[in-house]
Short mmCIF file of C-alpha atoms (C1' of nucleotides) in Angstrom, two decimals:
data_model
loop_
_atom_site.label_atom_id
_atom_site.label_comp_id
_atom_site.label_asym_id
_atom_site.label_seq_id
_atom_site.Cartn_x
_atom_site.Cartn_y
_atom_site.Cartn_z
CA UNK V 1 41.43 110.56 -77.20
CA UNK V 2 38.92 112.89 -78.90
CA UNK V 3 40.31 113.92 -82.65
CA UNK V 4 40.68 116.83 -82.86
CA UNK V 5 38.07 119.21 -85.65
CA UNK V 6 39.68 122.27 -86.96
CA UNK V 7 36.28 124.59 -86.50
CA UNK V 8 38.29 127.29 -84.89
CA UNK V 9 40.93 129.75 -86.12
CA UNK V 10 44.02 128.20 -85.00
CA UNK V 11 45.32 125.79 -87.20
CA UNK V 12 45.76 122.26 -86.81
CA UNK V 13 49.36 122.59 -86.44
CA UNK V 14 48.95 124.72 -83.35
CA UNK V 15 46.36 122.92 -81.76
CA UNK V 16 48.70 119.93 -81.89
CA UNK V 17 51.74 121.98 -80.56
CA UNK V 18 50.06 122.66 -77.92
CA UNK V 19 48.46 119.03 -77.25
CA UNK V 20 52.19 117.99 -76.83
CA UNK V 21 52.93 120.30 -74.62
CA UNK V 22 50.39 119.78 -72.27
CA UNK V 23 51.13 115.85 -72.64
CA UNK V 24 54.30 116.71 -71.32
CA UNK V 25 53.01 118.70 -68.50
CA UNK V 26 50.41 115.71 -67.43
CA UNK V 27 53.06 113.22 -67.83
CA UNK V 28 55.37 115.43 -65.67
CA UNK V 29 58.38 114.66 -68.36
CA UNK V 30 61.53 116.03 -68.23
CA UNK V 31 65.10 116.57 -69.47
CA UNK V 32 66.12 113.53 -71.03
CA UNK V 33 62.76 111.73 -71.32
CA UNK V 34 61.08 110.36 -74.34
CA UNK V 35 58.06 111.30 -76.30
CA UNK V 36 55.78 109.21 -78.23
CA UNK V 37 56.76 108.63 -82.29
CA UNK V 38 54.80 110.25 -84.44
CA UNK V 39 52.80 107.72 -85.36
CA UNK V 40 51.72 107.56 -81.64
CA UNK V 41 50.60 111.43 -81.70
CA UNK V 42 49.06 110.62 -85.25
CA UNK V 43 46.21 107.70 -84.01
CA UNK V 44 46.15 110.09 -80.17
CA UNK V 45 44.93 113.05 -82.02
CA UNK V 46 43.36 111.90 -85.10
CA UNK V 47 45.30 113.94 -87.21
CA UNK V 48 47.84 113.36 -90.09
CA UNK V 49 50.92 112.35 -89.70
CA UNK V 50 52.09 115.83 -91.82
CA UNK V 51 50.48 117.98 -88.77
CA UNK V 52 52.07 115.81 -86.53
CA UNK V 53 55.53 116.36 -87.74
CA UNK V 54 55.30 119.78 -88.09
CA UNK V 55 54.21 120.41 -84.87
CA UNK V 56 56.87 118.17 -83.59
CA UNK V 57 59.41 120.28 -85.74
CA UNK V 58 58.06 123.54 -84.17
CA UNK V 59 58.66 121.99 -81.15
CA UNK V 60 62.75 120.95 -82.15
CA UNK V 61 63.21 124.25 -83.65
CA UNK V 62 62.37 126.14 -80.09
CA UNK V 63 64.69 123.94 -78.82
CA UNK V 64 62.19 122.55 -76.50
CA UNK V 65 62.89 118.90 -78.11
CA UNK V 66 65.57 117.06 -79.49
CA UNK V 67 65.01 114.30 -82.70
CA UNK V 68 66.62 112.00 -84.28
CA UNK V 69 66.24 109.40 -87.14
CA UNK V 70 65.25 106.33 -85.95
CA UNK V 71 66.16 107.18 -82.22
CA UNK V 72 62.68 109.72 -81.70
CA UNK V 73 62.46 112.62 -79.94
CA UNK V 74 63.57 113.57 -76.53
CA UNK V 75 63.22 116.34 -74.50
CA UNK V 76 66.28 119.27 -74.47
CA UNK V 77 68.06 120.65 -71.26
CA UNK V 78 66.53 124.25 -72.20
CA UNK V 79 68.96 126.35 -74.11
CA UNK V 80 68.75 130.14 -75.57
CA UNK V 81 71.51 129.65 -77.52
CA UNK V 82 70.45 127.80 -80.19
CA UNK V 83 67.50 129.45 -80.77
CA UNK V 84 69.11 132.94 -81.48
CA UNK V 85 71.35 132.41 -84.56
CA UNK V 86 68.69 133.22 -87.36
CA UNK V 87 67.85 136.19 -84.90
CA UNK V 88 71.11 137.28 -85.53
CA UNK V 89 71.11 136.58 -89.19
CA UNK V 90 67.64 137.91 -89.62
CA UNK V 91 68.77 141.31 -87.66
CA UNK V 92 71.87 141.69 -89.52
CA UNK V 93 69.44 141.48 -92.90
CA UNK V 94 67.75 144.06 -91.69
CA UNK V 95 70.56 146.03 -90.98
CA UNK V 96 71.69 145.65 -87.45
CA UNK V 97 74.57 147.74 -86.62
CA UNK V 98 77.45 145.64 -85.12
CA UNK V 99 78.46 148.60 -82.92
CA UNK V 100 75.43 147.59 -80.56
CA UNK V 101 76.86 144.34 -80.37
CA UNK V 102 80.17 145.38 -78.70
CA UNK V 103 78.16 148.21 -76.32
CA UNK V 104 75.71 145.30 -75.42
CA UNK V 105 79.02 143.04 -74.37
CA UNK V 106 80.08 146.38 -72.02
CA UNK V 107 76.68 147.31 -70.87
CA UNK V 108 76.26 142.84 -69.65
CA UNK V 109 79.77 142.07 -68.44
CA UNK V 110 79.39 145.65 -66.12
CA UNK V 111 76.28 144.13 -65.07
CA UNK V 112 77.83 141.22 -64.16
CA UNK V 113 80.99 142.79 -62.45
CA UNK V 114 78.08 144.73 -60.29
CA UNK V 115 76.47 141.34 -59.43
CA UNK V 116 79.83 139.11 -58.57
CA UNK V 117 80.97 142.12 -56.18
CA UNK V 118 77.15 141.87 -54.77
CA UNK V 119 76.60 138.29 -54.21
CA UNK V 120 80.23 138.11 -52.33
CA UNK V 121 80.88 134.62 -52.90
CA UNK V 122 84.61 132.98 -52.21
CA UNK V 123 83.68 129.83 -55.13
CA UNK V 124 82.96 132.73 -57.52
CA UNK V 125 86.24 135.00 -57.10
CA UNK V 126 88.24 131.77 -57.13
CA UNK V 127 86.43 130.96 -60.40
CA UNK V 128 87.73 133.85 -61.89
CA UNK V 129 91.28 133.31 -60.24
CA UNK V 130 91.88 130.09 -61.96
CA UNK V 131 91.58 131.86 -65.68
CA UNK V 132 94.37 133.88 -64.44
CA UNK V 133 96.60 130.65 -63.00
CA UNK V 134 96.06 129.51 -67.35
CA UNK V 135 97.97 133.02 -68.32
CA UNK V 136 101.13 131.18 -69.14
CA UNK V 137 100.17 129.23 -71.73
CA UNK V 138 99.32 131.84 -73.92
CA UNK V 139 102.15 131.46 -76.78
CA UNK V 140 100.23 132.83 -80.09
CA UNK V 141 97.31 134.86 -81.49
CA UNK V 142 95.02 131.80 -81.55
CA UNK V 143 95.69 130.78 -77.86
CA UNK V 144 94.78 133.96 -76.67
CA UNK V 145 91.96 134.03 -78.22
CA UNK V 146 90.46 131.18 -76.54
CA UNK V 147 91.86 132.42 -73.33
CA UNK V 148 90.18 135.84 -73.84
CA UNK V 149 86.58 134.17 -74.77
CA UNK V 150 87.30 131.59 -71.70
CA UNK V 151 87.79 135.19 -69.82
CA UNK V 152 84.60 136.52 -70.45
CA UNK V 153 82.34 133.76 -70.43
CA UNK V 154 83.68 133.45 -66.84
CA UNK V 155 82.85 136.55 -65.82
CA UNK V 156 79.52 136.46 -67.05
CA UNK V 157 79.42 133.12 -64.93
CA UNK V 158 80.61 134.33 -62.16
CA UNK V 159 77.40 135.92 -61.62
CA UNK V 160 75.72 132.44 -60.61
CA UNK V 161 72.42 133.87 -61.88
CA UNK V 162 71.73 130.84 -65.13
CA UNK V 163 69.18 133.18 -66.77
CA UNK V 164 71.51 136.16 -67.22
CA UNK V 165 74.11 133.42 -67.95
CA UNK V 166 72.44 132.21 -70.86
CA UNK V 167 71.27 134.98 -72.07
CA UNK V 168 74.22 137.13 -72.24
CA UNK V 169 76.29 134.30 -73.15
CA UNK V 170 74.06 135.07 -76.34
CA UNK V 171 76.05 138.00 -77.48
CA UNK V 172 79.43 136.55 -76.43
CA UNK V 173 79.15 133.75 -78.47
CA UNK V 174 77.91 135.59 -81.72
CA UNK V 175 80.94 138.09 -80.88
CA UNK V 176 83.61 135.59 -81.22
CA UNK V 177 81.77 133.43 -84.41
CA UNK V 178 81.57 136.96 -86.22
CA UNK V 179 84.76 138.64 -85.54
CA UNK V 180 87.36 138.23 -87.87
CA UNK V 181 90.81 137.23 -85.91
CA UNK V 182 92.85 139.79 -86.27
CA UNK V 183 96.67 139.49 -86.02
CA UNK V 184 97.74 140.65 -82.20
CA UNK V 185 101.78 141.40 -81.86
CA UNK V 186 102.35 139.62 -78.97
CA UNK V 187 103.20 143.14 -77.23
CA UNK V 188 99.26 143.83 -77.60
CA UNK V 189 98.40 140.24 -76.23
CA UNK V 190 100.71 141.13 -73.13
CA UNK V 191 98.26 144.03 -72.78
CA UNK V 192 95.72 142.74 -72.80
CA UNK V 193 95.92 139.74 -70.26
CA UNK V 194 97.34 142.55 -68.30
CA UNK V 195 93.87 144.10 -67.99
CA UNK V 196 92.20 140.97 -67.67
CA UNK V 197 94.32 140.73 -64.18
CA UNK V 198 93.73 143.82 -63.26
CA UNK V 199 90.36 143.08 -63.89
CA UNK V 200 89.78 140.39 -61.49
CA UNK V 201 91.89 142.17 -59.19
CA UNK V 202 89.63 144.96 -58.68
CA UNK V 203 86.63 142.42 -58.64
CA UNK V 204 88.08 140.99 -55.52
CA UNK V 205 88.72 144.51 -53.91
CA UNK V 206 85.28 144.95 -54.23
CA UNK V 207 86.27 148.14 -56.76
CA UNK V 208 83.22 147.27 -58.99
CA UNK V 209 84.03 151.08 -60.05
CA UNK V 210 87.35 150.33 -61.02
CA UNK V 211 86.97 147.34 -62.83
CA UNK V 212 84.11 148.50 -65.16
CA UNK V 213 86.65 151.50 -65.82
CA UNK V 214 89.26 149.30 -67.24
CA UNK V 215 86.68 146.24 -69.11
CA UNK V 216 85.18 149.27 -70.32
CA UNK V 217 88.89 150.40 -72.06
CA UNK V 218 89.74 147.00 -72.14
CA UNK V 219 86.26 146.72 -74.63
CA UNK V 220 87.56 149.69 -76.34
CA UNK V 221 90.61 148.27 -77.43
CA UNK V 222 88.31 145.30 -79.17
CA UNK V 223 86.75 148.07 -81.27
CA UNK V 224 89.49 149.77 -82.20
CA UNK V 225 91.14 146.42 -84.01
CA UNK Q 1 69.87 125.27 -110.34
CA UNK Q 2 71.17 121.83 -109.69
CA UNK Q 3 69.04 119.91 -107.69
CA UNK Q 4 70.58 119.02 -104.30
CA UNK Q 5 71.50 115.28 -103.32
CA UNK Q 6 72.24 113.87 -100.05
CA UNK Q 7 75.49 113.01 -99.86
CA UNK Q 8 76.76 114.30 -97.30
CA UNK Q 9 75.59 114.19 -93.26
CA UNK Q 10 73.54 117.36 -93.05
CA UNK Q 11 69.56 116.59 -93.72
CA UNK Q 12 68.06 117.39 -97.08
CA UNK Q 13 66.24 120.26 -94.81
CA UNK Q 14 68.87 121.60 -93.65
CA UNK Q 15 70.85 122.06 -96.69
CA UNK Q 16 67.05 123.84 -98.12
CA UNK Q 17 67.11 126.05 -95.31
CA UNK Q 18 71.26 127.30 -95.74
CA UNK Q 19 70.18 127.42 -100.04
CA UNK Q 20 66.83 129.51 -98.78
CA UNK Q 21 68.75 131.88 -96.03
CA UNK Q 22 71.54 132.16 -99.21
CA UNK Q 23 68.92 132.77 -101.61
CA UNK Q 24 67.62 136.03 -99.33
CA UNK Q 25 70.70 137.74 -98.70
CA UNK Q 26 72.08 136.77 -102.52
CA UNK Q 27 68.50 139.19 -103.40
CA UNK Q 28 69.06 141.41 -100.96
CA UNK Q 29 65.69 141.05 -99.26
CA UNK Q 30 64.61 142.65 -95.92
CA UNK Q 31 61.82 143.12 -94.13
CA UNK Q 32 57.95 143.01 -95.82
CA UNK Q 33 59.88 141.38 -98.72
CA UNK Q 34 58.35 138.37 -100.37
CA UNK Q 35 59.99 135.28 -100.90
CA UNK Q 36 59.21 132.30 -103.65
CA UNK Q 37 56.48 130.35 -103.52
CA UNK Q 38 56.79 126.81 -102.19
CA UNK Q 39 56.48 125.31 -105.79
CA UNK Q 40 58.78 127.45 -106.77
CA UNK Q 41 61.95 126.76 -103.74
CA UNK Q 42 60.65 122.53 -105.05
CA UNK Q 43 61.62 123.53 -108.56
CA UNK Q 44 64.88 125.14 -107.52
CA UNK Q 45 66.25 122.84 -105.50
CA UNK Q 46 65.06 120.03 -107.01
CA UNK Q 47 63.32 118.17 -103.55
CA UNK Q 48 60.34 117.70 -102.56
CA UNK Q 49 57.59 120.00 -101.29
CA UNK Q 50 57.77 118.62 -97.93
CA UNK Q 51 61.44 119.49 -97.78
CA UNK Q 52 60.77 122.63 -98.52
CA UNK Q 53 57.95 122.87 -96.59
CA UNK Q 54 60.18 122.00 -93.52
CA UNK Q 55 63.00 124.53 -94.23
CA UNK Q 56 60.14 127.55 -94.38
CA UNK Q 57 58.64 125.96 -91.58
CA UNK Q 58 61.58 126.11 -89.43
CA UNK Q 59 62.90 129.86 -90.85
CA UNK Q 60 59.43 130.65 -89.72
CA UNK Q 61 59.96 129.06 -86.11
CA UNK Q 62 63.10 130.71 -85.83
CA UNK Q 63 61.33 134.30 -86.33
CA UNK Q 64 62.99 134.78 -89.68
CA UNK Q 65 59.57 135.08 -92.06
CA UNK Q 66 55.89 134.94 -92.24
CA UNK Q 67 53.78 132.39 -93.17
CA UNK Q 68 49.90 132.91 -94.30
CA UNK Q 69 47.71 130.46 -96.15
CA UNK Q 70 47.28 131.70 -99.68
CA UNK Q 71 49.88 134.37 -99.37
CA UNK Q 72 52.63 133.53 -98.94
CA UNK Q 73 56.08 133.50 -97.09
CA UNK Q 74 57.39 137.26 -96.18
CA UNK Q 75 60.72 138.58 -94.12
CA UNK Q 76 59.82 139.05 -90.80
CA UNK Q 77 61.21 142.00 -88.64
CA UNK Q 78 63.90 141.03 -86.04
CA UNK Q 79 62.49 139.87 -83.13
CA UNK Q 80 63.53 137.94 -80.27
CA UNK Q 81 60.56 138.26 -78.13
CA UNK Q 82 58.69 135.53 -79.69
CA UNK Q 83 61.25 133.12 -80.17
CA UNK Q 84 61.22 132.90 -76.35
CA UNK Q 85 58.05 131.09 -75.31
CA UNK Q 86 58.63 127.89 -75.35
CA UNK Q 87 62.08 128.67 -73.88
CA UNK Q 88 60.74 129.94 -70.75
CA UNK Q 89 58.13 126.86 -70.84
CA UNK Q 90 61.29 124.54 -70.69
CA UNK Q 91 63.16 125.98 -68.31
CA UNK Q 92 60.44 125.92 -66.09
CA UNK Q 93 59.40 122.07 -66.42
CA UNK Q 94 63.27 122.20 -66.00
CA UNK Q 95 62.74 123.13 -62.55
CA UNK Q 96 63.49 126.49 -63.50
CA UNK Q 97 63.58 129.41 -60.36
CA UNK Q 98 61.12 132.52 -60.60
CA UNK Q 99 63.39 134.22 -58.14
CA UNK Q 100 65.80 133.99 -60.86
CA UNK Q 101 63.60 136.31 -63.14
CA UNK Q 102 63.23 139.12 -60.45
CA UNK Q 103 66.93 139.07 -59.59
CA UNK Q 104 67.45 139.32 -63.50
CA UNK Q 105 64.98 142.07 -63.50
CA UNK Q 106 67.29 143.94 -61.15
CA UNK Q 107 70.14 143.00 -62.96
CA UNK Q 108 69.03 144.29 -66.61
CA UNK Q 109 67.24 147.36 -65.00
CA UNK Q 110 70.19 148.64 -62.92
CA UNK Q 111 72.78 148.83 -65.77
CA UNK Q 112 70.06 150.65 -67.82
CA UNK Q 113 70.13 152.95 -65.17
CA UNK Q 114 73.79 153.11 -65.83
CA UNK Q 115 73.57 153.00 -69.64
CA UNK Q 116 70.81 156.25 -69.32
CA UNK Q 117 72.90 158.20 -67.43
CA UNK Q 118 76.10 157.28 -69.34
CA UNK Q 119 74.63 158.14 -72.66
CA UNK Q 120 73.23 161.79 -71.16
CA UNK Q 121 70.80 162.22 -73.92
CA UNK Q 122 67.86 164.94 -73.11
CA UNK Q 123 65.48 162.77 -75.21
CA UNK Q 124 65.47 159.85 -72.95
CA UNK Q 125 65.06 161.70 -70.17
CA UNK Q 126 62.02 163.31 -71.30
CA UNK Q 127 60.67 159.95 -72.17
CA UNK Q 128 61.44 158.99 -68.95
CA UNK Q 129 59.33 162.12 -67.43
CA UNK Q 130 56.47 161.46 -69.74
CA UNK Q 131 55.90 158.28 -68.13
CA UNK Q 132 55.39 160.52 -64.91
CA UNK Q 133 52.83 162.79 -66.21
CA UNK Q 134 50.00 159.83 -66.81
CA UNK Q 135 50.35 159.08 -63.09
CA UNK Q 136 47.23 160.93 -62.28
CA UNK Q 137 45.28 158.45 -64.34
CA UNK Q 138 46.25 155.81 -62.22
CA UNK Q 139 42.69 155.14 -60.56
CA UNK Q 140 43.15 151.08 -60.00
CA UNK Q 141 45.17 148.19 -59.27
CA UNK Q 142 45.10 146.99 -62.91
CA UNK Q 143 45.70 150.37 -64.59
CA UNK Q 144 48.52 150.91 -62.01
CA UNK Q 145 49.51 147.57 -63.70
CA UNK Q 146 50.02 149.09 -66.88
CA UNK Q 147 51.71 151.93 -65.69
CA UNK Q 148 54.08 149.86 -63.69
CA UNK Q 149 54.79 148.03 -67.22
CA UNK Q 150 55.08 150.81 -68.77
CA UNK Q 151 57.65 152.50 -66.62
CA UNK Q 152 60.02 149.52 -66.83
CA UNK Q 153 59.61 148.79 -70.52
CA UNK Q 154 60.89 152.97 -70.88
CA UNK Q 155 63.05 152.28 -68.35
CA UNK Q 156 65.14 149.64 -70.44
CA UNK Q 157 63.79 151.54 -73.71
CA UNK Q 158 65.59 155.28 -73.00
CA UNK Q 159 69.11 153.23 -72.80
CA UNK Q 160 68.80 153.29 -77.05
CA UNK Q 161 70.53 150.16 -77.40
CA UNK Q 162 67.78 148.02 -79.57
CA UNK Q 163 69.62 144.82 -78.57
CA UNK Q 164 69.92 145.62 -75.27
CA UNK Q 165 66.31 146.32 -75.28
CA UNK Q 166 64.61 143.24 -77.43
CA UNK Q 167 67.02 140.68 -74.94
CA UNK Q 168 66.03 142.96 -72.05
CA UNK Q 169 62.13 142.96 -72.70
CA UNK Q 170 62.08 139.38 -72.96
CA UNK Q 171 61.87 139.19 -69.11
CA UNK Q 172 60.12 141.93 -68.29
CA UNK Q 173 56.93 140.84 -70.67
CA UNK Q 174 57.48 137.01 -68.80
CA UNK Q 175 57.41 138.74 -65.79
CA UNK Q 176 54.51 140.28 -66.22
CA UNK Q 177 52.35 137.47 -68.45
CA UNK Q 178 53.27 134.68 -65.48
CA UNK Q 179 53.20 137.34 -62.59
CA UNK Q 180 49.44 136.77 -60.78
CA UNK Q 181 47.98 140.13 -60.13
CA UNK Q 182 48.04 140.92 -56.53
CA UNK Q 183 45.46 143.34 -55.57
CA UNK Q 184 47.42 146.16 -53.95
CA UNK Q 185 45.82 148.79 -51.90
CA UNK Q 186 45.51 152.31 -53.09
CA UNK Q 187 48.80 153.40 -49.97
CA UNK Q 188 50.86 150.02 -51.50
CA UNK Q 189 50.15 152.29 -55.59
CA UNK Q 190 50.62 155.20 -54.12
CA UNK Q 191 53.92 153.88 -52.36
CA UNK Q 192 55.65 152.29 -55.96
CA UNK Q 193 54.74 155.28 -58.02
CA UNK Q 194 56.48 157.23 -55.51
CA UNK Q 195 59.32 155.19 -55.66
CA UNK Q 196 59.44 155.11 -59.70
CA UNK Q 197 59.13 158.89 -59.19
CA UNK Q 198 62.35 159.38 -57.26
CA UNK Q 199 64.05 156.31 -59.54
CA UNK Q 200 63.59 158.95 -62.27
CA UNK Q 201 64.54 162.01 -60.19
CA UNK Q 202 67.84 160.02 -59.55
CA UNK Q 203 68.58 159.27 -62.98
CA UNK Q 204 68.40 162.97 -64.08
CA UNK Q 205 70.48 163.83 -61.51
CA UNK Q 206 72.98 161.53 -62.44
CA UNK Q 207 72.43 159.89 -59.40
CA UNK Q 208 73.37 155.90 -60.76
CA UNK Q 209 73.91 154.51 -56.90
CA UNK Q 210 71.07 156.25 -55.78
CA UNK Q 211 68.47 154.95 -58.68
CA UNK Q 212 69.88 151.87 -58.31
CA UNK Q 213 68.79 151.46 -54.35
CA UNK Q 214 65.48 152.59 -54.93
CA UNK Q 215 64.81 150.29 -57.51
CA UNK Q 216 65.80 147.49 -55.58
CA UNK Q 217 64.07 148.33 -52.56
CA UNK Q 218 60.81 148.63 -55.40
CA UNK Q 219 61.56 145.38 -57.24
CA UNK Q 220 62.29 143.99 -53.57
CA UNK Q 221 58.72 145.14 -52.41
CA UNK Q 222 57.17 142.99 -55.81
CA UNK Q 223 59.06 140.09 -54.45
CA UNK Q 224 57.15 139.95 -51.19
CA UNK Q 225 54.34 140.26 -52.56
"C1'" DA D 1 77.43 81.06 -71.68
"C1'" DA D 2 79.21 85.12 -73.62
"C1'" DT D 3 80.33 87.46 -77.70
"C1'" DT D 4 79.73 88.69 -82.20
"C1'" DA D 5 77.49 88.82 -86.69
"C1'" DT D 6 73.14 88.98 -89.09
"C1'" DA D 7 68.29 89.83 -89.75
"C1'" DA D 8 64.02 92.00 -88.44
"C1'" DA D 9 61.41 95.64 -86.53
"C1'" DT D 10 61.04 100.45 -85.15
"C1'" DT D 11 61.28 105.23 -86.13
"C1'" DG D 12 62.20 109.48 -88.32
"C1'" DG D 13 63.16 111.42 -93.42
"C1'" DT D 14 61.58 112.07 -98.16
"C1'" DC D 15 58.58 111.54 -102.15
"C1'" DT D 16 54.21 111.82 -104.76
"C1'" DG D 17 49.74 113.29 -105.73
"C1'" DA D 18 45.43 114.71 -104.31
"C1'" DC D 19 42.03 117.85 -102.22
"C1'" DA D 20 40.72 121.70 -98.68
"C1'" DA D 21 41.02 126.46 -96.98
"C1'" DT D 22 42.33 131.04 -97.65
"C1'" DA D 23 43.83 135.10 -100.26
"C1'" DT D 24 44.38 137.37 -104.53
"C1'" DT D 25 43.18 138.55 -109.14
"C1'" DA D 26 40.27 138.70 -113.13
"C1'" DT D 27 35.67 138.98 -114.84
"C1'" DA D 28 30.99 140.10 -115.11
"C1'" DT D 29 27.21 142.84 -113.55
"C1'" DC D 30 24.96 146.83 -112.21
"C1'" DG H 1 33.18 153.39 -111.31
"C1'" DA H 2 31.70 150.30 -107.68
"C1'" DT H 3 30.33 145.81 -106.38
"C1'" DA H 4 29.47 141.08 -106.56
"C1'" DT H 5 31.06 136.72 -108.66
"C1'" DA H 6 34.16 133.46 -110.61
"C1'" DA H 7 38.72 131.86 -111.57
"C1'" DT H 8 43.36 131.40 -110.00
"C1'" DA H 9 47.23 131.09 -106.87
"C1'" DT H 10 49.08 129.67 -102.53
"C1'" DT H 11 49.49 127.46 -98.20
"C1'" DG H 12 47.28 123.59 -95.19
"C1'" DT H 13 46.03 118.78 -94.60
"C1'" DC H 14 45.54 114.12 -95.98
"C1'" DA H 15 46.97 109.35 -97.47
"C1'" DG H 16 50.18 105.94 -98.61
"C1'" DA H 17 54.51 104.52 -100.13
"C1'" DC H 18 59.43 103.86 -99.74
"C1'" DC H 19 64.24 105.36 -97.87
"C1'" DA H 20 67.73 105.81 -94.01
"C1'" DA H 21 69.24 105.30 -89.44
"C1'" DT H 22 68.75 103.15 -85.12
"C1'" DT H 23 67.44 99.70 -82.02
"C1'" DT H 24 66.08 95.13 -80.91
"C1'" DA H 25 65.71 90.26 -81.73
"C1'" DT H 26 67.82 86.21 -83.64
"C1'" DA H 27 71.38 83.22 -85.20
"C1'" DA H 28 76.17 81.84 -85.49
"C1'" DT H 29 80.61 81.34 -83.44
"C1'" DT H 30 83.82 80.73 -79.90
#
DNA sequence: AATTATAAATTGGTCTGACAATATTATATC
DNA sequence: GATATAATATTGTCAGACCAATTTATAATT
């Protein structure tokens, strides 16, 4: 393997990212497989073992690889989600308005009421059926709480589309990490898995309509607290 | 500052890059700021300069700051868009499904329809009409190419949601960067920039259904081709 | 022979110190 | 005052050493 000169603008680091990449193109790895150590990459493209690492940290940090001490590095199943928590804290910085967030949740989970009445599919509407069949269990604050997030990550699911799953699952999950817990009287619980049936009742009518009409109160409720 | 040990589980690194993110919101930095030298986060903490070196190098990965030779490190504006790359070059080694990205496309672009018309604000609708008066420029395939970008990208835009549109954009901007460019005849152009006509038409009327079937016929057409 | 304990080798993590490449700042020159 | 030059500051790359965690090979035990 030719060593690689630094003559052009792109810096060593980046020509090496993107040697690694395209050795795992020609070598046709996947999820799972195994890279080369460092010291491998260091003697392949005649650089240091400090470019090397760096590149190979890029590479973690995208979340296209996974390392570990002594182990190596592998490659990831690919995952948004990790990648989007210093977005968040970087936005915030910069004064993100957390408003947005809760209109973003409305705006997907519509979306994806829209798509589950589209697509039509039994597997999907039972999917949603079985959150309901866990309603009796709910016996404090905390429990609901899981319920409610198990809720809505199911509907977003629901819409069988692993893009849009992934990346609305995005705003979801920084919802329920951010938002303090607030104390619900179990009167307002009751309410609340009340519209979450009525919710996935409508789905199953087909009343997309109808359903985005009570999420979207449903949603309102969440800002209010 | 006491210098850090490694005591616990978490990496050196990581603990550098929790002390660093600490360190910015303690000084209330935001964008264009500038942060402390390397030398100066080694001091601090009390590690190494490749430690250090690491943590900037992976706030940098994540989009949170800016790294140029003999500058320095500065707060970067939120941005998802970037973070996405090597995402996208995962999922597709991954086996990853292009259909997926037009059906997403459909998704994200129908509930802005929504979103517009739900918001009702004359400014985004005359955004969305300015897009319409460049048509008569439109004089090729590739500069119909722009135009078709641009119509989308105002098409998420006008919903005013600047979440909605950074997670929105990132699939529009892979569509088009992995999209080959077809060469479409000057009846196919004239076709689409009718139909983004009447998409907007719709929308003003406050006509959701009616956008929304055009623009799935038009994003239907693109996946023929 | 199979299992378990121990030692060796492998591999990523951290440290140190040096020099190169780039950007900024101070200085000298006109 | 403007411009070129030199000095300084800052990140980038290199080399080699040792530390820490994991895996693999070897020895001991049953």
């Amino acid at each position: 393997m030719e060593p690689i000169s630094n003559t052009e603008r792109k810096s060593l680091k980046q020509t090496v990212i993107q040697e690694i990449k395209s050795y795992i193109i020609e070598h046709g790895l996947s999820e799972g497989d195994k890279l080369p150590t460092e010291r491998k990459f260091t003697e392949m493209y005649g650089v240091s073992r400090s470019v090397v690492r760096e590149a190979l940290s890029y590479l973690e940090n995208t979340g296209v690889i996974s390392i570990r001490q002594g182990q190596g590095a592998t490659l990831s199943r690919s995952n948004i989600d990790k990648l989007l928590s210093n977005f968040f804290f970087l936005w915030k910085i910069n004064g993100g308005d957390f408003e947005e967030v809760l209109s973003l949740r409305l705006i997907f989970e519509s979306s994806a009421i829209d798509e589950i009445i589209r697509n039509d599919e039994a597997e999907q509407f039972a999917a949603l059926e079985a959150v309901l069949k866990r309603y009796d269990t709910v016996d404090s604050a905390a429990r609901f709480r899981e319920i409610d997030r198990e809720f809505h990550e199911q509907l977003l699911r629901s819409t069988g589309n692993d893009l849009f799953i992934q990346m609305t699952s995005i705003i979801t999950n920084y919802f329920f990490e951010v938002a303090p817990s607030i104390d619900l009287s179990s009167e307002e619980i009751k309410k609340m898995l009340k519209e979450h049936r009525e919710i996935i009742e409508k789905i199953i009518d087909k009343d997309a309509e109808g359903a985005k009409k009570i999420l979207s109160g449903h949603l309102g409720n969440v800002r209010k607290d």
